[in-house]
CSV table of C-alpha atoms and ligand atoms in Angstrom, one decimal:
chain,number,residue,atom,x,y,z
A,1359,VAL,CA,64.0,8.1,-14.8
A,1360,GLU,CA,61.3,5.9,-16.3
A,1361,ASN,CA,59.7,5.4,-13.0
A,1362,LEU,CA,59.3,9.1,-12.4
A,1363,VAL,CA,57.7,9.9,-15.7
A,1364,ARG,CA,55.7,6.7,-16.3
A,1365,PRO,CA,52.4,8.4,-15.3
A,1366,PHE,CA,52.5,10.4,-18.5
A,1367,ILE,CA,52.2,7.1,-20.5
A,1368,LEU,CA,48.5,6.1,-20.9
A,1369,LYS,CA,47.3,2.8,-22.3
A,1370,ASP,CA,45.1,2.5,-25.4
A,1371,GLU,CA,42.3,1.4,-23.1
A,1372,ASP,CA,42.7,4.7,-21.2
A,1373,TYR,CA,42.3,6.7,-24.3
A,1374,LYS,CA,39.3,4.7,-25.3
A,1375,ARG,CA,37.7,5.2,-21.9
A,1376,LEU,CA,38.4,8.9,-22.1
A,1377,MET,CA,36.7,9.1,-25.4
A,1378,ASP,CA,33.6,7.5,-23.9
A,1379,ILE,CA,33.7,10.0,-21.0
A,1380,MET,CA,34.0,12.9,-23.5
A,1381,LEU,CA,31.0,11.6,-25.5
A,1382,GLY,CA,29.0,11.3,-22.3
A,1383,GLU,CA,29.9,14.8,-21.4
A,1384,PHE,CA,29.0,16.2,-24.8
A,1385,ASN,CA,25.5,14.6,-24.4
A,1386,LYS,CA,25.1,15.9,-20.9
A,1387,GLY,CA,26.0,19.4,-22.0
A,1388,LEU,CA,23.5,19.3,-24.9
A,1389,GLY,CA,20.6,18.1,-22.8
A,1390,LYS,CA,18.3,20.8,-21.4
A,1391,GLU,CA,17.9,19.1,-18.0
A,1392,THR,CA,21.4,17.9,-17.7
A,1393,ASN,CA,23.2,21.1,-18.9
A,1394,PRO,CA,23.0,23.1,-15.6
A,1395,THR,CA,25.2,20.5,-13.9
A,1396,ALA,CA,27.4,19.7,-16.9
A,1397,LYS,CA,31.0,20.9,-16.9
A,1398,VAL,CA,31.4,20.8,-20.7
A,1399,LYS,CA,28.8,23.4,-21.6
A,1400,MET,CA,28.2,22.9,-25.3
A,1401,TYR,CA,27.1,26.5,-26.0
A,1402,PRO,CA,25.0,26.9,-29.1
A,1403,THR,CA,26.4,29.8,-31.2
A,1404,TYR,CA,24.2,31.8,-33.5
A,1405,VAL,CA,26.2,30.6,-36.5
A,1406,ARG,CA,24.1,28.2,-38.5
A,1407,ASP,CA,25.9,27.6,-41.7
A,1408,VAL,CA,29.3,27.7,-43.4
A,1409,PRO,CA,30.0,30.6,-45.8
A,1410,ASP,CA,28.8,30.4,-49.4
A,1411,GLY,CA,31.7,32.4,-50.8
A,1412,SER,CA,29.6,35.4,-51.7
A,1413,GLU,CA,30.6,37.4,-48.6
A,1414,ASN,CA,32.3,40.6,-49.5
A,1415,GLY,CA,33.4,44.0,-48.2
A,1416,ASN,CA,35.7,45.6,-45.6
A,1417,PHE,CA,35.6,44.5,-42.0
A,1418,LEU,CA,37.4,45.1,-38.7
A,1419,ALA,CA,38.0,42.2,-36.4
A,1420,LEU,CA,39.3,41.9,-32.9
A,1421,ASP,CA,41.0,38.7,-31.7
A,1422,LEU,CA,41.1,38.4,-27.9
A,1423,GLY,CA,41.6,35.1,-26.2
A,1424,GLY,CA,45.0,34.4,-24.8
A,1425,THR,CA,48.5,35.3,-25.7
A,1426,ASN,CA,48.0,38.1,-28.2
A,1427,PHE,CA,45.4,40.7,-28.8
A,1428,ARG,CA,45.1,41.7,-32.4
A,1429,VAL,CA,43.1,44.2,-34.5
A,1430,LEU,CA,42.6,43.3,-38.1
A,1431,LEU,CA,41.3,44.9,-41.2
A,1432,ILE,CA,39.9,42.3,-43.7
A,1433,ASN,CA,38.7,42.6,-47.2
A,1434,LEU,CA,36.5,39.7,-48.5
A,1435,ASN,CA,36.0,39.4,-52.1
A,1436,GLY,CA,34.7,35.9,-53.0
A,1437,GLN,CA,37.6,33.5,-52.5
A,1438,GLU,CA,40.0,36.4,-52.3
A,1439,VAL,CA,40.8,37.5,-48.8
A,1440,THR,CA,43.3,40.2,-47.9
A,1441,MET,CA,44.1,41.4,-44.4
A,1442,GLU,CA,46.3,43.6,-42.4
A,1443,SER,CA,46.7,43.2,-38.7
A,1444,LYS,CA,48.5,44.5,-35.7
A,1445,ILE,CA,49.3,42.9,-32.4
A,1446,TYR,CA,48.8,45.0,-29.3
A,1447,LEU,CA,50.1,44.0,-26.0
A,1448,ILE,CA,47.7,43.6,-23.1
A,1449,PRO,CA,49.8,44.3,-20.0
A,1450,GLN,CA,49.5,41.9,-17.1
A,1451,HIS,CA,47.9,44.5,-14.8
A,1452,ILE,CA,45.1,44.9,-17.3
A,1453,MET,CA,44.7,41.1,-17.7
A,1454,THR,CA,43.9,41.0,-14.0
A,1455,GLY,CA,42.5,44.4,-13.5
A,1456,THR,CA,39.0,45.7,-14.0
A,1457,GLY,CA,36.7,45.1,-17.0
A,1458,GLU,CA,36.5,48.8,-17.6
A,1459,GLN,CA,40.3,49.1,-17.9
A,1460,LEU,CA,40.3,46.1,-20.3
A,1461,PHE,CA,37.7,47.5,-22.6
A,1462,ASP,CA,39.0,51.0,-22.5
A,1463,HIS,CA,42.4,49.5,-23.6
A,1464,ILE,CA,40.7,47.6,-26.4
A,1465,ALA,CA,38.9,50.7,-27.6
A,1466,GLU,CA,42.2,52.6,-27.5
A,1467,CYS,CA,43.8,49.9,-29.6
A,1468,ILE,CA,41.0,50.1,-32.2
A,1469,HIS,CA,41.4,53.9,-32.3
A,1470,LYS,CA,45.2,53.6,-32.9
A,1471,PHE,CA,44.7,51.0,-35.6
A,1472,MET,CA,42.0,53.0,-37.4
A,1473,SER,CA,44.1,56.1,-37.1
A,1474,ASN,CA,47.2,54.3,-38.6
A,1475,HIS,CA,45.1,53.0,-41.4
A,1476,ASP,CA,43.4,56.3,-42.1
A,1477,LEU,CA,39.9,54.8,-41.2
A,1478,LEU,CA,38.8,57.2,-38.6
A,1479,LYS,CA,36.2,58.8,-40.8
A,1480,GLU,CA,34.7,55.5,-42.0
A,1481,LYS,CA,32.1,53.3,-40.5
A,1482,ILE,CA,33.2,49.7,-40.8
A,1483,PRO,CA,31.3,46.7,-39.3
A,1484,LEU,CA,33.3,44.9,-36.7
A,1485,GLY,CA,33.5,41.2,-35.7
A,1486,PHE,CA,34.8,40.2,-32.3
A,1487,THR,CA,36.6,36.9,-31.8
A,1488,PHE,CA,36.3,36.6,-28.0
A,1489,SER,CA,37.6,33.2,-27.0
A,1490,PHE,CA,36.4,32.6,-23.5
A,1491,PRO,CA,33.4,30.5,-22.4
A,1492,CYS,CA,30.3,32.6,-23.2
A,1493,LYS,CA,26.6,31.9,-23.3
A,1494,GLN,CA,25.4,33.5,-26.4
A,1495,ILE,CA,22.0,35.1,-26.5
A,1496,GLY,CA,22.3,36.5,-30.0
A,1497,LEU,CA,24.9,36.9,-32.7
A,1498,ASN,CA,26.2,40.0,-31.1
A,1499,HIS,CA,25.4,39.2,-27.4
A,1500,ALA,CA,27.7,37.0,-25.4
A,1501,ILE,CA,27.7,36.7,-21.7
A,1502,LEU,CA,31.0,35.7,-20.2
A,1503,THR,CA,30.6,32.7,-17.9
A,1504,GLN,CA,34.1,32.6,-16.6
A,1505,TRP,CA,37.6,33.9,-17.4
A,1506,THR,CA,40.2,31.3,-18.3
A,1507,LYS,CA,43.8,31.3,-19.7
A,1508,GLY,CA,45.3,33.8,-17.3
A,1509,PHE,CA,42.6,36.5,-17.6
A,1510,LYS,CA,40.7,37.7,-14.6
A,1511,CYS,CA,39.1,41.1,-15.0
A,1512,GLU,CA,36.7,42.2,-12.4
A,1513,GLY,CA,33.1,42.9,-13.4
A,1514,VAL,CA,33.0,41.0,-16.7
A,1515,GLU,CA,31.7,37.6,-15.7
A,1516,GLY,CA,28.0,37.5,-16.2
A,1517,GLU,CA,28.1,40.5,-18.5
A,1518,ASP,CA,27.6,40.9,-22.2
A,1519,VAL,CA,31.0,41.6,-23.6
A,1520,VAL,CA,29.7,43.4,-26.7
A,1521,ARG,CA,27.8,45.8,-24.5
A,1522,LEU,CA,31.0,46.5,-22.5
A,1523,LEU,CA,32.9,47.0,-25.7
A,1524,HIS,CA,30.2,49.4,-27.1
A,1525,GLU,CA,30.3,51.3,-23.8
A,1526,ALA,CA,34.0,51.8,-23.9
A,1527,ILE,CA,33.8,53.0,-27.5
A,1528,LYS,CA,31.1,55.4,-26.5
A,1529,ARG,CA,33.2,56.7,-23.6
A,1530,ARG,CA,35.9,57.6,-26.1
A,1531,GLY,CA,33.5,59.1,-28.5
A,1532,ASP,CA,36.0,59.4,-31.3
A,1533,ILE,CA,35.4,56.2,-33.4
A,1534,ASP,CA,32.3,55.0,-35.1
A,1535,VAL,CA,32.4,51.2,-34.8
A,1536,GLU,CA,29.6,48.8,-34.2
A,1537,CYS,CA,30.2,45.1,-33.3
A,1538,LEU,CA,27.7,43.0,-35.4
A,1539,ALA,CA,29.0,39.6,-34.4
A,1540,VAL,CA,30.9,37.9,-31.6
A,1541,ILE,CA,32.4,34.5,-32.2
A,1542,ASN,CA,34.7,32.0,-30.5
A,1543,ASP,CA,38.1,31.3,-32.1
A,1544,THR,CA,37.0,27.7,-32.8
A,1545,VAL,CA,34.1,29.0,-34.9
A,1546,GLY,CA,36.5,31.4,-36.6
A,1547,ALA,CA,38.8,28.5,-37.6
A,1548,LEU,CA,35.9,26.4,-38.8
A,1549,MET,CA,34.4,29.3,-40.9
A,1550,SER,CA,37.6,30.3,-42.4
A,1551,CYS,CA,38.5,26.8,-43.6
A,1552,ALA,CA,34.9,26.1,-44.7
A,1553,HIS,CA,35.3,29.1,-47.0
A,1554,SER,CA,37.4,26.9,-49.2
A,1555,ASP,CA,36.5,23.4,-48.0
A,1556,ARG,CA,32.8,22.5,-47.7
A,1557,ASP,CA,33.6,19.3,-45.7
A,1558,CYS,CA,34.9,21.4,-42.8
A,1559,ALA,CA,32.7,20.7,-39.8
A,1560,ILE,CA,35.0,20.9,-36.8
A,1561,GLY,CA,37.1,23.9,-35.6
A,1562,LEU,CA,39.9,23.0,-33.1
A,1563,ILE,CA,42.2,25.3,-31.2
A,1564,LEU,CA,45.5,24.2,-29.8
A,1565,GLY,CA,47.1,27.4,-28.6
A,1566,THR,CA,47.2,29.1,-25.3
A,1567,GLY,CA,44.2,27.0,-24.5
A,1568,THR,CA,42.3,24.2,-26.2
A,1569,ASN,CA,38.7,24.1,-27.4
A,1570,ALA,CA,36.6,22.8,-30.3
A,1571,CYS,CA,33.3,23.5,-32.0
A,1572,TYR,CA,31.4,21.4,-34.5
A,1573,ILE,CA,28.2,21.4,-36.5
A,1574,GLU,CA,25.3,19.7,-34.8
A,1575,LYS,CA,21.8,18.9,-35.9
A,1576,LEU,CA,19.2,21.0,-34.1
A,1577,GLU,CA,17.3,17.9,-33.1
A,1578,ASN,CA,20.3,16.9,-30.9
A,1579,VAL,CA,20.5,20.3,-29.2
A,1580,GLY,CA,18.1,20.2,-26.2
A,1581,LEU,CA,19.3,23.7,-25.3
A,1582,TRP,CA,18.3,25.3,-28.6
A,1583,ASP,CA,15.7,28.0,-28.2
A,1584,GLY,CA,16.0,29.6,-31.7
A,1585,ASP,CA,14.0,28.8,-34.8
A,1586,TYR,CA,13.9,25.4,-36.6
A,1587,ASN,CA,14.2,26.9,-40.1
A,1588,GLU,CA,16.7,25.5,-42.6
A,1589,PRO,CA,19.5,24.8,-42.2
A,1590,LYS,CA,18.4,22.6,-39.2
A,1591,GLN,CA,21.9,22.8,-37.6
A,1592,VAL,CA,24.0,25.0,-35.5
A,1593,MET,CA,27.6,25.3,-34.5
A,1594,ILE,CA,28.2,24.2,-30.9
A,1595,ASN,CA,31.1,25.7,-29.0
A,1596,THR,CA,31.9,22.7,-26.8
A,1597,GLU,CA,34.2,24.6,-24.3
A,1598,TRP,CA,35.8,21.2,-23.8
A,1599,GLY,CA,38.7,22.6,-21.8
A,1600,ALA,CA,36.5,22.2,-18.7
A,1601,LEU,CA,36.4,18.4,-19.0
A,1602,GLY,CA,37.6,17.0,-15.8
A,1603,ASP,CA,36.4,19.8,-13.6
A,1604,ASP,CA,34.2,17.3,-11.8
A,1605,GLY,CA,37.0,14.8,-11.2
A,1606,CYS,CA,36.4,12.6,-14.2
A,1607,LEU,CA,40.0,12.9,-15.3
A,1608,ASP,CA,41.5,12.2,-11.9
A,1609,PHE,CA,42.4,8.6,-13.0
A,1610,VAL,CA,44.9,10.0,-15.5
A,1611,LYS,CA,46.2,13.1,-13.7
A,1612,THR,CA,49.8,13.1,-12.6
A,1613,GLU,CA,51.4,14.9,-9.6
A,1614,TYR,CA,52.7,17.4,-12.2
A,1615,ASP,CA,49.2,18.1,-13.5
A,1616,ARG,CA,48.1,18.7,-9.9
A,1617,GLN,CA,50.8,21.2,-9.2
A,1618,VAL,CA,50.2,23.1,-12.4
A,1619,ASP,CA,46.5,23.3,-11.5
A,1620,LYS,CA,47.2,24.3,-7.9
A,1621,HIS,CA,49.4,27.3,-8.9
A,1622,SER,CA,47.2,28.5,-11.7
A,1623,ILE,CA,44.9,31.5,-11.4
A,1624,ASN,CA,41.8,29.2,-11.8
A,1625,PRO,CA,42.5,26.1,-9.6
A,1626,GLY,CA,40.1,23.2,-10.2
A,1627,ARG,CA,39.0,24.5,-13.5
A,1628,GLN,CA,40.0,23.7,-17.1
A,1629,ILE,CA,41.6,20.4,-16.2
A,1630,TYR,CA,41.6,18.9,-19.7
A,1631,GLU,CA,43.0,22.2,-21.1
A,1632,LYS,CA,45.8,22.2,-18.5
A,1633,MET,CA,46.9,18.7,-19.6
A,1634,ILE,CA,47.1,19.8,-23.3
A,1635,SER,CA,47.5,23.4,-24.2
A,1636,GLY,CA,50.4,25.8,-24.7
A,1637,MET,CA,49.9,27.8,-21.6
A,1638,TYR,CA,50.7,24.8,-19.4
A,1639,MET,CA,52.7,22.3,-21.3
A,1640,GLY,CA,56.1,23.9,-20.7
A,1641,GLU,CA,55.4,24.1,-17.0
A,1642,ILE,CA,54.5,20.4,-16.8
A,1643,VAL,CA,57.8,19.5,-18.5
A,1644,ARG,CA,59.7,21.9,-16.2
A,1645,LEU,CA,58.2,20.2,-13.1
A,1646,ALA,CA,59.1,16.8,-14.3
A,1647,LEU,CA,62.7,17.9,-15.2
A,1648,GLU,CA,63.0,19.5,-11.7
A,1649,LYS,CA,61.9,16.3,-10.1
A,1650,LEU,CA,64.4,14.3,-12.0
A,1651,ARG,CA,67.2,16.8,-11.1
A,1652,LYS,CA,66.3,16.7,-7.5
A,1653,HIS,CA,66.7,12.9,-7.6
A,1654,GLY,CA,70.1,13.4,-9.1
A,1655,LEU,CA,69.0,12.0,-12.4
A,1656,LEU,CA,69.6,15.2,-14.5
A,1657,PHE,CA,72.4,17.8,-14.7
A,1658,GLY,CA,74.3,15.9,-12.0
A,1659,GLY,CA,71.7,17.2,-9.6
A,1660,LYS,CA,72.6,20.8,-10.1
A,1661,GLY,CA,69.9,23.1,-11.5
A,1662,SER,CA,69.6,26.8,-12.0
A,1663,GLU,CA,67.4,29.6,-10.8
A,1664,GLU,CA,65.7,29.7,-14.2
A,1665,LEU,CA,64.8,26.0,-14.1
A,1666,SER,CA,63.4,26.5,-10.7
A,1667,THR,CA,61.2,29.4,-11.7
A,1668,ARG,CA,57.6,28.8,-12.4
A,1669,GLY,CA,56.6,29.5,-16.0
A,1670,ARG,CA,60.2,29.9,-17.1
A,1671,PHE,CA,60.3,26.8,-19.3
A,1672,TYR,CA,58.3,28.0,-22.4
A,1673,THR,CA,56.2,25.6,-24.4
A,1674,LYS,CA,58.1,26.6,-27.5
A,1675,TYR,CA,61.1,24.9,-25.9
A,1676,VAL,CA,59.3,21.6,-26.1
A,1677,SER,CA,59.0,22.1,-29.9
A,1678,GLU,CA,62.6,23.1,-30.2
A,1679,ILE,CA,63.9,20.2,-28.1
A,1680,GLU,CA,61.8,17.7,-30.0
A,1681,SER,CA,63.0,19.2,-33.3
A,1682,ASP,CA,66.5,17.9,-32.7
A,1683,VAL,CA,67.0,14.9,-34.9
A,1684,ASP,CA,70.6,13.9,-34.3
A,1685,ASP,CA,73.0,13.5,-31.5
A,1686,HIS,CA,74.3,17.0,-31.7
A,1687,PHE,CA,71.3,18.2,-29.7
A,1688,LYS,CA,71.8,21.7,-31.0
A,1689,ASN,CA,68.4,23.1,-29.9
A,1690,THR,CA,68.3,21.2,-26.7
A,1691,LYS,CA,71.7,22.6,-25.7
A,1692,GLN,CA,70.5,26.1,-26.7
A,1693,VAL,CA,67.5,25.7,-24.4
A,1694,PHE,CA,69.8,24.6,-21.6
A,1695,GLU,CA,72.0,27.6,-22.2
A,1696,GLU,CA,68.9,29.9,-22.0
A,1697,LEU,CA,68.0,28.3,-18.7
A,1698,ALA,CA,71.5,29.1,-17.4
A,1699,LEU,CA,72.3,25.4,-16.8
A,1700,GLU,CA,76.0,25.0,-16.6
A,1701,LYS,CA,76.8,21.4,-16.9
A,1702,TYR,CA,74.9,19.0,-19.0
A,1703,SER,CA,75.8,15.7,-20.8
A,1704,ASP,CA,74.4,14.1,-24.0
A,1705,GLU,CA,72.5,11.8,-21.7
A,1706,ASP,CA,70.8,14.9,-20.1
A,1707,CYS,CA,69.8,16.0,-23.6
A,1708,ARG,CA,68.3,12.6,-24.3
A,1709,ILE,CA,66.4,12.6,-21.1
A,1710,ALA,CA,65.0,16.1,-21.6
A,1711,GLN,CA,63.9,15.1,-25.1
A,1712,TYR,CA,62.3,12.0,-23.7
A,1713,VAL,CA,60.3,14.0,-21.1
A,1714,CYS,CA,59.2,16.5,-23.7
A,1715,SER,CA,58.0,13.8,-26.0
A,1716,LEU,CA,56.0,12.0,-23.3
A,1717,VAL,CA,54.3,15.2,-22.3
A,1718,SER,CA,53.5,16.4,-25.9
A,1719,THR,CA,52.5,12.9,-27.0
A,1720,ARG,CA,50.0,12.7,-24.1
A,1721,ALA,CA,48.7,16.1,-25.0
A,1722,ALA,CA,48.3,15.2,-28.7
A,1723,PHE,CA,46.5,12.0,-27.8
A,1724,LEU,CA,44.2,13.6,-25.3
A,1725,ALA,CA,43.2,16.2,-27.9
A,1726,SER,CA,42.7,13.3,-30.3
A,1727,VAL,CA,40.2,11.8,-27.9
A,1728,GLY,CA,38.1,14.9,-28.2
A,1729,VAL,CA,38.3,15.1,-32.0
A,1730,ALA,CA,37.5,11.4,-32.3
A,1731,ALA,CA,34.5,11.7,-30.0
A,1732,LEU,CA,33.2,14.5,-32.2
A,1733,LEU,CA,33.7,12.6,-35.4
A,1734,ASN,CA,32.0,9.5,-34.0
A,1735,LYS,CA,29.1,11.7,-32.8
A,1736,MET,CA,28.6,13.5,-36.1
A,1737,ASP,CA,28.9,10.3,-38.0
A,1738,ARG,CA,29.6,12.0,-41.4
A,1739,GLN,CA,31.6,10.3,-44.1
A,1740,ASP,CA,34.3,12.9,-44.8
A,1741,VAL,CA,35.1,15.6,-42.3
A,1742,THR,CA,37.8,18.3,-42.4
A,1743,VAL,CA,39.0,19.5,-39.0
A,1744,ALA,CA,40.2,23.1,-39.1
A,1745,VAL,CA,43.0,23.5,-36.6
A,1746,ASP,CA,44.5,26.8,-35.3
A,1747,GLY,CA,47.0,27.6,-32.6
A,1748,SER,CA,50.7,27.9,-32.2
A,1749,LEU,CA,51.1,24.5,-30.4
A,1750,TYR,CA,49.7,22.6,-33.3
A,1751,ARG,CA,51.4,24.9,-35.9
A,1752,PHE,CA,54.9,24.7,-34.5
A,1753,HIS,CA,55.2,21.4,-32.7
A,1754,PRO,CA,57.1,19.1,-35.0
A,1755,HIS,CA,55.0,15.9,-34.4
A,1756,PHE,CA,51.6,17.1,-33.1
A,1757,HIS,CA,49.8,16.7,-36.4
A,1758,ASP,CA,51.1,13.2,-37.1
A,1759,LEU,CA,50.5,12.0,-33.5
A,1760,MET,CA,46.9,13.2,-33.8
A,1761,VAL,CA,46.2,11.6,-37.1
A,1762,GLU,CA,47.5,8.3,-35.7
A,1763,LYS,CA,45.4,8.4,-32.6
A,1764,ILE,CA,42.2,9.7,-34.1
A,1765,GLN,CA,42.5,6.9,-36.7
A,1766,GLN,CA,42.6,4.4,-34.0
A,1767,LEU,CA,39.6,5.8,-32.2
A,1768,VAL,CA,37.1,6.5,-35.0
A,1769,LYS,CA,34.6,4.1,-36.4
A,1770,PRO,CA,36.0,2.0,-39.2
A,1771,GLY,CA,35.8,3.6,-42.7
A,1772,MET,CA,35.4,7.2,-41.4
A,1773,LYS,CA,37.6,9.7,-43.2
A,1774,PHE,CA,39.0,12.9,-41.8
A,1775,LYS,CA,41.6,15.5,-42.5
A,1776,LEU,CA,43.4,17.9,-40.2
A,1777,MET,CA,43.8,21.2,-41.9
A,1778,LEU,CA,45.8,24.2,-40.6
A,1779,SER,CA,43.6,27.2,-40.4
A,1780,HIS,CA,45.3,30.4,-41.4
A,1781,ASP,CA,44.2,33.4,-39.4
A,1782,GLY,CA,40.8,31.9,-38.6
A,1783,SER,CA,40.1,34.4,-35.8
A,1784,GLY,CA,40.3,37.3,-38.2
A,1785,LYS,CA,38.9,35.8,-41.4
A,1786,GLY,CA,36.2,33.9,-39.6
A,1787,ALA,CA,35.0,36.9,-37.7
A,1788,ALA,CA,34.9,38.9,-41.0
A,1789,ILE,CA,32.9,36.2,-42.7
A,1790,VAL,CA,30.3,36.0,-39.9
A,1791,THR,CA,30.1,39.8,-39.7
A,1792,ALA,CA,29.6,40.0,-43.5
A,1793,VAL,CA,26.6,37.7,-43.3
A,1794,ALA,CA,25.2,39.6,-40.3
A,1795,ASN,CA,25.7,42.9,-42.2
A,1796,ARG,CA,24.0,41.6,-45.3
A,1797,LEU,CA,21.0,40.3,-43.3
A,1798,ARG,CA,20.8,43.6,-41.6
A,1799,GLU,CA,20.9,45.6,-44.8
A,1800,SER,CA,18.2,43.4,-46.3
A,1801,GLU,CA,16.1,43.8,-43.1
A,1802,LYS,CA,16.3,47.5,-43.4
A,1803,GLU,CA,14.9,47.2,-46.9
A,1804,SER,CA,12.0,44.9,-46.0
A,1805,ILE,CA,11.4,46.5,-42.7
A,1806,GLY,CA,10.6,44.0,-40.0
A,1807,GLU,CA,9.9,41.0,-42.3
A,1808,ASN,CA,11.5,37.7,-41.3
A,1809,GLY,CA,13.3,38.8,-38.2
A,1810,LEU,CA,16.9,37.9,-37.6
A,1811,GLU,CA,17.8,36.6,-34.1
A,1812,ASN,CA,19.1,39.3,-31.9
B,1468,ADP,P1,46.2,32.1,-28.8
B,1468,ADP,O1,45.8,30.7,-28.4
B,1468,ADP,O2,46.3,33.0,-27.6
B,1468,ADP,O3,45.4,32.7,-29.9
B,1468,ADP,P2,48.6,31.1,-30.1
B,1468,ADP,O4,47.8,30.2,-31.0
B,1468,ADP,O5,49.7,31.8,-30.7
B,1468,ADP,O6,47.7,32.1,-29.3
B,1468,ADP,O7,49.1,30.1,-28.9
B,1468,ADP,C1,50.0,30.6,-27.9
B,1468,ADP,C2,50.5,29.5,-27.1
B,1468,ADP,O8,51.3,28.7,-28.0
B,1468,ADP,C3,51.4,29.9,-26.0
B,1468,ADP,O9,50.9,29.2,-24.8
B,1468,ADP,C4,52.7,29.4,-26.3
B,1468,ADP,O10,53.4,28.9,-25.2
B,1468,ADP,C5,52.5,28.4,-27.4
B,1468,ADP,N1,53.6,28.4,-28.4
B,1468,ADP,C6,54.2,29.4,-29.0
B,1468,ADP,N2,55.1,29.0,-29.8
B,1468,ADP,C7,55.2,27.7,-29.7
B,1468,ADP,C8,56.0,26.7,-30.3
B,1468,ADP,N3,57.0,27.0,-31.2
B,1468,ADP,N4,55.7,25.4,-30.0
B,1468,ADP,C9,54.7,25.1,-29.2
B,1468,ADP,N5,54.0,26.0,-28.5
B,1468,ADP,C10,54.2,27.3,-28.8
B,1469,MG,MG1,44.3,32.5,-31.5
């Protein structure tokens, strides 16, 4: 068993080397000349500062970026935030259909939501959390560079997603909604935590995919083409999931990683993401378990159709299995039942648990490499990292593993905290929209003076 899963175990030096690689990629992405060939794109957002707490009003938000699509209604009133939200399903045929179908569907969901909340007659500013790699050219202009995480809608790459949304809203003609800001979920997480913690300077996602953003000094952003007014900083959406797309992670990839990539809808892309995030972790474990079984090392060699089915071993199983703390293996056996495995021993439970822990530990350590690289790069004394995503939220050890690894990798004396972000995608979008709305209102008053980007 150990021989077959050993490739998941990386040495301390490997993680150190990976951190140096990540740092190099950050700098390459930030440089004006080097960015075009960089895989980690380091997109400047148009969000320059954390909230000051004075944001208020009612806002609509959309959260699209992986497993669930949500529409939210958020009320900001100083530190008080209330929200209502509803999850709407995006059917598979729409996820891989046309852009027009996707945005018509989104507009229809907005209509339903507004109708249910008796808002059809109101005009409420909307913030759009759109969590795919985008080049932003303004606070409410974001050009999709490529789909990730199972989405592949025709005719959207290279287009401004806010324009597509506005067109779909216009096609319907029965709602009065204007999108004032488009942000990434990493920025949403950062903004929503910064609302109560001024040290928050990194937003991290560990959900369907993985990504991070952080606050960078303008002088380090070769790509920056906006103004150099105060604050001389901007949030950078790293899009670090693409690390490794040039082969720089090949020295740590396993055969299981290669298979996951090969059967994904975006082969060769998002290599780092595929080694870490929720969309892929269960599948990595399943492939390893299948391999052990085929070698007669699990379940007496006898599997099930479920265990042999791609995507059928959910990442939540990893959390459940690792949550077993005694020899009753209650959760593990439950998972085996769900997979229609008929005969299993306590030894099988122990092996499955071991495989899960190797894969999740590697994921947590790999994510730590990215966070430590950011912390070392920013070189601030105290930094709070806002973390969102079901993988981090529900896995029993992810937080502790990350704290341990980041501690090992950061410069001595540096202090950091990992803080769970609650509903960052909604609250963060509302906060950014509130600021955009205030700026717009004040612009209307002083017509034309001190222009806002976009
Ligand atoms: P998104 O990233 O799309 O906003 P989430 O943060 O909810 O959505 O993350 C969804 C991902 O989290 C899925 O890939 C799913 O497999 C994974 N996930 C869901 N529940 C758990 C759990 N209990 N433990 C680990 N991963 C989970
Ligand atoms: Mg999310």
